[in-house]
Amino acid sequence: MNIRDRVLAVLESESKEAFLLALGHRLGTSARFIFSEESSDALQRARACNEMMIAIWLQVWAMKDAEGDGYPDAEFLPILLGKADAGNARSHLRDAIESALLSVNENGTSGREFTSP
């Protein structure tokens, strides 16, 4: 199962909220790290992480509010990829996804939601 399939599977499971929270947390940690760097594209990458976090929090909010405007599960990863690519932050998204996937067990229950990447 590739990473896209794994993300879609967790988005369609009872672990969706735990996954989204872990994903947002890990992108926030990445943004904090990026701000400490002295590279020419740091601000652009940090902004991309911020845009991805906004999309993630929108998904979480939509789960809590029946009238929330979240993205369909199948479109969510492509949306994040577009935001990551716009800011040269795909590696941060990949790391956050891999870490968030590790935070949920294969059986759909949450595990180590907020361990550092």
JSON list of C-alpha atoms in Angstrom, two decimals:
[
{"chain": "A", "resi": 1, "resn": "MET", "atom": "CA", "xyz": [0.00, 0.00, 0.00]},
{"chain": "A", "resi": 2, "resn": "ASN", "atom": "CA", "xyz": [1.54, 3.33, -1.03]},
{"chain": "A", "resi": 3, "resn": "ILE", "atom": "CA", "xyz": [1.46, 6.45, 1.13]},
{"chain": "A", "resi": 4, "resn": "ARG", "atom": "CA", "xyz": [-1.51, 7.96, -0.75]},
{"chain": "A", "resi": 5, "resn": "ASP", "atom": "CA", "xyz": [-3.55, 4.83, -0.14]},
{"chain": "A", "resi": 6, "resn": "ARG", "atom": "CA", "xyz": [-2.49, 4.78, 3.52]},
{"chain": "A", "resi": 7, "resn": "VAL", "atom": "CA", "xyz": [-3.53, 8.42, 3.99]},
{"chain": "A", "resi": 8, "resn": "LEU", "atom": "CA", "xyz": [-6.89, 7.84, 2.32]},
{"chain": "A", "resi": 9, "resn": "ALA", "atom": "CA", "xyz": [-7.46, 4.73, 4.44]},
{"chain": "A", "resi": 10, "resn": "VAL", "atom": "CA", "xyz": [-6.79, 6.60, 7.69]},
{"chain": "A", "resi": 11, "resn": "LEU", "atom": "CA", "xyz": [-8.98, 9.52, 6.56]},
{"chain": "A", "resi": 12, "resn": "GLU", "atom": "CA", "xyz": [-11.82, 7.04, 6.09]},
{"chain": "A", "resi": 13, "resn": "SER", "atom": "CA", "xyz": [-11.24, 5.41, 9.50]},
{"chain": "A", "resi": 14, "resn": "GLU", "atom": "CA", "xyz": [-12.02, 6.18, 13.12]},
{"chain": "A", "resi": 15, "resn": "SER", "atom": "CA", "xyz": [-8.42, 7.44, 13.43]},
{"chain": "A", "resi": 16, "resn": "LYS", "atom": "CA", "xyz": [-9.05, 10.41, 11.13]},
{"chain": "A", "resi": 17, "resn": "GLU", "atom": "CA", "xyz": [-9.13, 13.03, 13.89]},
{"chain": "A", "resi": 18, "resn": "ALA", "atom": "CA", "xyz": [-6.04, 11.67, 15.66]},
{"chain": "A", "resi": 19, "resn": "PHE", "atom": "CA", "xyz": [-4.20, 11.57, 12.33]},
{"chain": "A", "resi": 20, "resn": "LEU", "atom": "CA", "xyz": [-5.17, 15.14, 11.42]},
{"chain": "A", "resi": 21, "resn": "LEU", "atom": "CA", "xyz": [-4.19, 16.46, 14.84]},
{"chain": "A", "resi": 22, "resn": "ALA", "atom": "CA", "xyz": [-0.83, 14.70, 14.67]},
{"chain": "A", "resi": 23, "resn": "LEU", "atom": "CA", "xyz": [-0.27, 15.93, 11.12]},
{"chain": "A", "resi": 24, "resn": "GLY", "atom": "CA", "xyz": [-1.01, 19.54, 12.08]},
{"chain": "A", "resi": 25, "resn": "HIS", "atom": "CA", "xyz": [1.22, 19.28, 15.13]},
{"chain": "A", "resi": 26, "resn": "ARG", "atom": "CA", "xyz": [4.12, 17.95, 13.09]},
{"chain": "A", "resi": 27, "resn": "LEU", "atom": "CA", "xyz": [3.78, 20.66, 10.44]},
{"chain": "A", "resi": 28, "resn": "GLY", "atom": "CA", "xyz": [3.75, 23.27, 13.22]},
{"chain": "A", "resi": 29, "resn": "THR", "atom": "CA", "xyz": [6.95, 21.79, 14.59]},
{"chain": "A", "resi": 30, "resn": "SER", "atom": "CA", "xyz": [8.45, 21.92, 11.09]},
{"chain": "A", "resi": 31, "resn": "ALA", "atom": "CA", "xyz": [7.48, 25.57, 10.71]},
{"chain": "A", "resi": 32, "resn": "ARG", "atom": "CA", "xyz": [9.13, 26.39, 14.02]},
{"chain": "A", "resi": 33, "resn": "PHE", "atom": "CA", "xyz": [12.31, 24.65, 12.86]},
{"chain": "A", "resi": 34, "resn": "ILE", "atom": "CA", "xyz": [12.20, 26.46, 9.49]},
{"chain": "A", "resi": 35, "resn": "PHE", "atom": "CA", "xyz": [12.04, 29.85, 11.23]},
{"chain": "A", "resi": 36, "resn": "SER", "atom": "CA", "xyz": [15.32, 29.02, 12.98]},
{"chain": "A", "resi": 37, "resn": "GLU", "atom": "CA", "xyz": [17.06, 28.40, 9.66]},
{"chain": "A", "resi": 38, "resn": "GLU", "atom": "CA", "xyz": [18.88, 31.09, 7.75]},
{"chain": "A", "resi": 39, "resn": "SER", "atom": "CA", "xyz": [18.04, 29.97, 4.23]},
{"chain": "A", "resi": 40, "resn": "SER", "atom": "CA", "xyz": [16.72, 32.14, 1.44]},
{"chain": "A", "resi": 41, "resn": "ASP", "atom": "CA", "xyz": [13.48, 30.16, 1.10]},
{"chain": "A", "resi": 42, "resn": "ALA", "atom": "CA", "xyz": [12.72, 29.70, 4.81]},
{"chain": "A", "resi": 43, "resn": "LEU", "atom": "CA", "xyz": [9.83, 32.15, 4.89]},
{"chain": "A", "resi": 44, "resn": "GLN", "atom": "CA", "xyz": [8.28, 30.59, 1.78]},
{"chain": "A", "resi": 45, "resn": "ARG", "atom": "CA", "xyz": [8.49, 27.07, 3.29]},
{"chain": "A", "resi": 46, "resn": "ALA", "atom": "CA", "xyz": [7.12, 28.25, 6.65]},
{"chain": "A", "resi": 47, "resn": "ARG", "atom": "CA", "xyz": [4.19, 29.92, 4.88]},
{"chain": "A", "resi": 48, "resn": "ALA", "atom": "CA", "xyz": [3.49, 26.68, 3.01]},
{"chain": "A", "resi": 49, "resn": "CYS", "atom": "CA", "xyz": [3.45, 24.79, 6.32]},
{"chain": "A", "resi": 50, "resn": "ASN", "atom": "CA", "xyz": [1.05, 27.40, 7.69]},
{"chain": "A", "resi": 51, "resn": "GLU", "atom": "CA", "xyz": [-1.26, 27.04, 4.68]},
{"chain": "A", "resi": 52, "resn": "MET", "atom": "CA", "xyz": [-1.26, 23.27, 5.10]},
{"chain": "A", "resi": 53, "resn": "MET", "atom": "CA", "xyz": [-2.06, 23.63, 8.81]},
{"chain": "A", "resi": 54, "resn": "ILE", "atom": "CA", "xyz": [-5.00, 25.89, 7.96]},
{"chain": "A", "resi": 55, "resn": "ALA", "atom": "CA", "xyz": [-6.36, 23.20, 5.61]},
{"chain": "A", "resi": 56, "resn": "ILE", "atom": "CA", "xyz": [-5.88, 20.56, 8.32]},
{"chain": "A", "resi": 57, "resn": "TRP", "atom": "CA", "xyz": [-7.67, 22.62, 10.97]},
{"chain": "A", "resi": 58, "resn": "LEU", "atom": "CA", "xyz": [-10.49, 23.19, 8.47]},
{"chain": "A", "resi": 59, "resn": "GLN", "atom": "CA", "xyz": [-10.84, 19.40, 8.15]},
{"chain": "A", "resi": 60, "resn": "VAL", "atom": "CA", "xyz": [-10.90, 18.99, 11.93]},
{"chain": "A", "resi": 61, "resn": "TRP", "atom": "CA", "xyz": [-13.44, 21.79, 12.26]},
{"chain": "A", "resi": 62, "resn": "ALA", "atom": "CA", "xyz": [-15.64, 20.23, 9.56]},
{"chain": "A", "resi": 63, "resn": "MET", "atom": "CA", "xyz": [-15.66, 16.95, 11.53]},
{"chain": "A", "resi": 64, "resn": "LYS", "atom": "CA", "xyz": [-17.06, 18.82, 14.55]},
{"chain": "A", "resi": 65, "resn": "ASP", "atom": "CA", "xyz": [-19.58, 20.97, 12.68]},
{"chain": "A", "resi": 66, "resn": "ALA", "atom": "CA", "xyz": [-22.18, 19.38, 10.40]},
{"chain": "A", "resi": 67, "resn": "GLU", "atom": "CA", "xyz": [-22.19, 22.55, 8.31]},
{"chain": "A", "resi": 68, "resn": "GLY", "atom": "CA", "xyz": [-18.37, 22.75, 8.12]},
{"chain": "A", "resi": 69, "resn": "ASP", "atom": "CA", "xyz": [-16.76, 23.17, 4.74]},
{"chain": "A", "resi": 70, "resn": "GLY", "atom": "CA", "xyz": [-14.10, 20.49, 4.72]},
{"chain": "A", "resi": 71, "resn": "TYR", "atom": "CA", "xyz": [-12.56, 18.84, 1.68]},
{"chain": "A", "resi": 72, "resn": "PRO", "atom": "CA", "xyz": [-13.66, 15.41, 0.47]},
{"chain": "A", "resi": 73, "resn": "ASP", "atom": "CA", "xyz": [-11.22, 12.79, 1.79]},
{"chain": "A", "resi": 74, "resn": "ALA", "atom": "CA", "xyz": [-10.05, 11.83, -1.71]},
{"chain": "A", "resi": 75, "resn": "GLU", "atom": "CA", "xyz": [-9.16, 15.47, -2.50]},
{"chain": "A", "resi": 76, "resn": "PHE", "atom": "CA", "xyz": [-7.44, 16.30, 0.79]},
{"chain": "A", "resi": 77, "resn": "LEU", "atom": "CA", "xyz": [-3.94, 14.95, 0.06]},
{"chain": "A", "resi": 78, "resn": "PRO", "atom": "CA", "xyz": [-3.77, 16.57, -3.39]},
{"chain": "A", "resi": 79, "resn": "ILE", "atom": "CA", "xyz": [-4.76, 19.89, -1.75]},
{"chain": "A", "resi": 80, "resn": "LEU", "atom": "CA", "xyz": [-1.94, 19.54, 0.78]},
{"chain": "A", "resi": 81, "resn": "LEU", "atom": "CA", "xyz": [0.51, 18.58, -1.95]},
{"chain": "A", "resi": 82, "resn": "GLY", "atom": "CA", "xyz": [-0.41, 21.67, -3.95]},
{"chain": "A", "resi": 83, "resn": "LYS", "atom": "CA", "xyz": [0.16, 23.91, -0.94]},
{"chain": "A", "resi": 84, "resn": "ALA", "atom": "CA", "xyz": [3.45, 22.15, -0.15]},
{"chain": "A", "resi": 85, "resn": "ASP", "atom": "CA", "xyz": [4.69, 22.45, -3.73]},
{"chain": "A", "resi": 86, "resn": "ALA", "atom": "CA", "xyz": [3.77, 26.14, -3.88]},
{"chain": "A", "resi": 87, "resn": "GLY", "atom": "CA", "xyz": [6.20, 26.77, -1.03]},
{"chain": "A", "resi": 88, "resn": "ASN", "atom": "CA", "xyz": [8.88, 24.16, -1.69]},
{"chain": "A", "resi": 89, "resn": "ALA", "atom": "CA", "xyz": [7.80, 22.30, 1.46]},
{"chain": "A", "resi": 90, "resn": "ARG", "atom": "CA", "xyz": [6.98, 18.84, 0.15]},
{"chain": "A", "resi": 91, "resn": "SER", "atom": "CA", "xyz": [9.71, 17.26, 2.29]},
{"chain": "A", "resi": 92, "resn": "HIS", "atom": "CA", "xyz": [8.10, 18.77, 5.41]},
{"chain": "A", "resi": 93, "resn": "LEU", "atom": "CA", "xyz": [4.71, 17.38, 4.38]},
{"chain": "A", "resi": 94, "resn": "ARG", "atom": "CA", "xyz": [6.18, 13.95, 3.66]},
{"chain": "A", "resi": 95, "resn": "ASP", "atom": "CA", "xyz": [7.90, 13.83, 7.05]},
{"chain": "A", "resi": 96, "resn": "ALA", "atom": "CA", "xyz": [4.74, 15.01, 8.82]},
{"chain": "A", "resi": 97, "resn": "ILE", "atom": "CA", "xyz": [2.57, 12.43, 7.04]},
{"chain": "A", "resi": 98, "resn": "GLU", "atom": "CA", "xyz": [4.95, 9.58, 7.78]},
{"chain": "A", "resi": 99, "resn": "SER", "atom": "CA", "xyz": [5.14, 10.58, 11.44]},
{"chain": "A", "resi": 100, "resn": "ALA", "atom": "CA", "xyz": [1.37, 11.05, 11.75]},
{"chain": "A", "resi": 101, "resn": "LEU", "atom": "CA", "xyz": [0.76, 7.65, 10.14]},
{"chain": "A", "resi": 102, "resn": "LEU", "atom": "CA", "xyz": [3.06, 6.09, 12.70]},
{"chain": "A", "resi": 103, "resn": "SER", "atom": "CA", "xyz": [1.02, 7.73, 15.45]},
{"chain": "A", "resi": 104, "resn": "VAL", "atom": "CA", "xyz": [-2.07, 5.69, 14.57]},
{"chain": "A", "resi": 105, "resn": "ASN", "atom": "CA", "xyz": [-2.08, 1.93, 14.84]},
{"chain": "A", "resi": 106, "resn": "GLU", "atom": "CA", "xyz": [-2.98, -0.34, 11.96]},
{"chain": "A", "resi": 107, "resn": "ASN", "atom": "CA", "xyz": [-6.21, -1.34, 13.70]},
{"chain": "A", "resi": 108, "resn": "GLY", "atom": "CA", "xyz": [-7.53, 2.22, 13.63]},
{"chain": "A", "resi": 109, "resn": "THR", "atom": "CA", "xyz": [-6.88, 3.20, 17.22]},
{"chain": "A", "resi": 110, "resn": "SER", "atom": "CA", "xyz": [-4.69, 6.12, 18.08]},
{"chain": "A", "resi": 111, "resn": "GLY", "atom": "CA", "xyz": [-1.25, 5.62, 19.51]},
{"chain": "A", "resi": 112, "resn": "ARG", "atom": "CA", "xyz": [1.45, 8.18, 20.18]},
{"chain": "A", "resi": 113, "resn": "GLU", "atom": "CA", "xyz": [-0.42, 11.21, 18.85]},
{"chain": "A", "resi": 114, "resn": "PHE", "atom": "CA", "xyz": [1.93, 13.93, 19.95]},
{"chain": "A", "resi": 115, "resn": "THR", "atom": "CA", "xyz": [5.45, 12.57, 20.01]},
{"chain": "A", "resi": 116, "resn": "SER", "atom": "CA", "xyz": [8.01, 14.79, 18.33]},
{"chain": "A", "resi": 117, "resn": "PRO", "atom": "CA", "xyz": [9.05, 13.91, 14.78]}
]
